[in-house]
PDB file of C-alpha atoms in Angstrom:
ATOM      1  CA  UNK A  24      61.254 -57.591  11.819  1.00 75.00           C
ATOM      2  CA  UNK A  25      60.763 -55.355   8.478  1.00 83.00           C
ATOM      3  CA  UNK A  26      59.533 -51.569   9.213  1.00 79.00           C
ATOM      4  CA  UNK A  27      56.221 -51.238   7.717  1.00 95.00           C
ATOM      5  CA  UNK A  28      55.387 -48.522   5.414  1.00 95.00           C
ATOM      6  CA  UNK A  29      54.081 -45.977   8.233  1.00 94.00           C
ATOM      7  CA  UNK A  30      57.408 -46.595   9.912  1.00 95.00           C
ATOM      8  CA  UNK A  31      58.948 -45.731   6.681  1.00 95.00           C
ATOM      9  CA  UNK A  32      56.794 -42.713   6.103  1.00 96.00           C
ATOM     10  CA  UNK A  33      56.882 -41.662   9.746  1.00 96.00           C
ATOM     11  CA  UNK A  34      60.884 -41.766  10.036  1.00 96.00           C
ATOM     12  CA  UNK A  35      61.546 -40.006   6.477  1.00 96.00           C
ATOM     13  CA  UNK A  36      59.047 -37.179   7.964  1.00 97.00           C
ATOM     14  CA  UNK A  37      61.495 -37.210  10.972  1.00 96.00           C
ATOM     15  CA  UNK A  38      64.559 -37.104   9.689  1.00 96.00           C
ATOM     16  CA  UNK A  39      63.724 -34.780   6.460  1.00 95.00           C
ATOM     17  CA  UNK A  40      62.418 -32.179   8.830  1.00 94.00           C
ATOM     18  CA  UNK A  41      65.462 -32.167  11.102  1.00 92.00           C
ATOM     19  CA  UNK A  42      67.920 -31.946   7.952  1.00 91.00           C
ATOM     20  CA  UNK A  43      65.183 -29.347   6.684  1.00 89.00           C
ATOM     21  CA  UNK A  44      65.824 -26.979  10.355  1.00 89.00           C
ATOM     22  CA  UNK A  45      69.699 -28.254  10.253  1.00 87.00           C
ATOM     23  CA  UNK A  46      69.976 -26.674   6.445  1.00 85.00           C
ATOM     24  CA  UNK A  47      67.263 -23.979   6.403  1.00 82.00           C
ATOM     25  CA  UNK A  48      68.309 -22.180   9.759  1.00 77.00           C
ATOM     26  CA  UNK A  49      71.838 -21.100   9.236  1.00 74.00           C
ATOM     27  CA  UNK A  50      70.561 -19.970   5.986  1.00 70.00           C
ATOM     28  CA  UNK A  51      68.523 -17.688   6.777  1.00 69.00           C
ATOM     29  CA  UNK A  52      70.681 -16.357  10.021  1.00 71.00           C
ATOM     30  CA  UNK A  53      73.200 -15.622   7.355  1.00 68.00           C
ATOM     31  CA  UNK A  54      70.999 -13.820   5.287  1.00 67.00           C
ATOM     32  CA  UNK A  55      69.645 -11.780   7.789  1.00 65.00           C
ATOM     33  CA  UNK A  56      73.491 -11.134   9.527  1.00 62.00           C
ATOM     34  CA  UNK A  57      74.259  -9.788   6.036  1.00 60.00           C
ATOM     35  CA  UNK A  58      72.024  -6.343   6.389  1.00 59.00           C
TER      36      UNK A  58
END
C-alpha cells in the first residue's frame, strides 16, 4: 500500500496550495489594512 508518485505529486500540489492561501492571504489583507 505505497502512494505512487502521482499521489505524491497530486497531494504536495494540495497541501502547498492551501499553506500557499493560509500564508499569502493575511498577507496581503494586512498590507492593504495598512493604507
Amino acid at each position: 500500500e505505497t502512494l505512487s508518485t502521482a499521489d505524491w505529486i497530486g497531494g504536495l500540489l494540495i497541501v502547498g496550495s492551501g499553506v500557499a492561501l493560509v500564508f499569502m492571504v493575511p498577507a496581503g489583507d494586512e498590507k492593504t489594512s495598512q493604507h
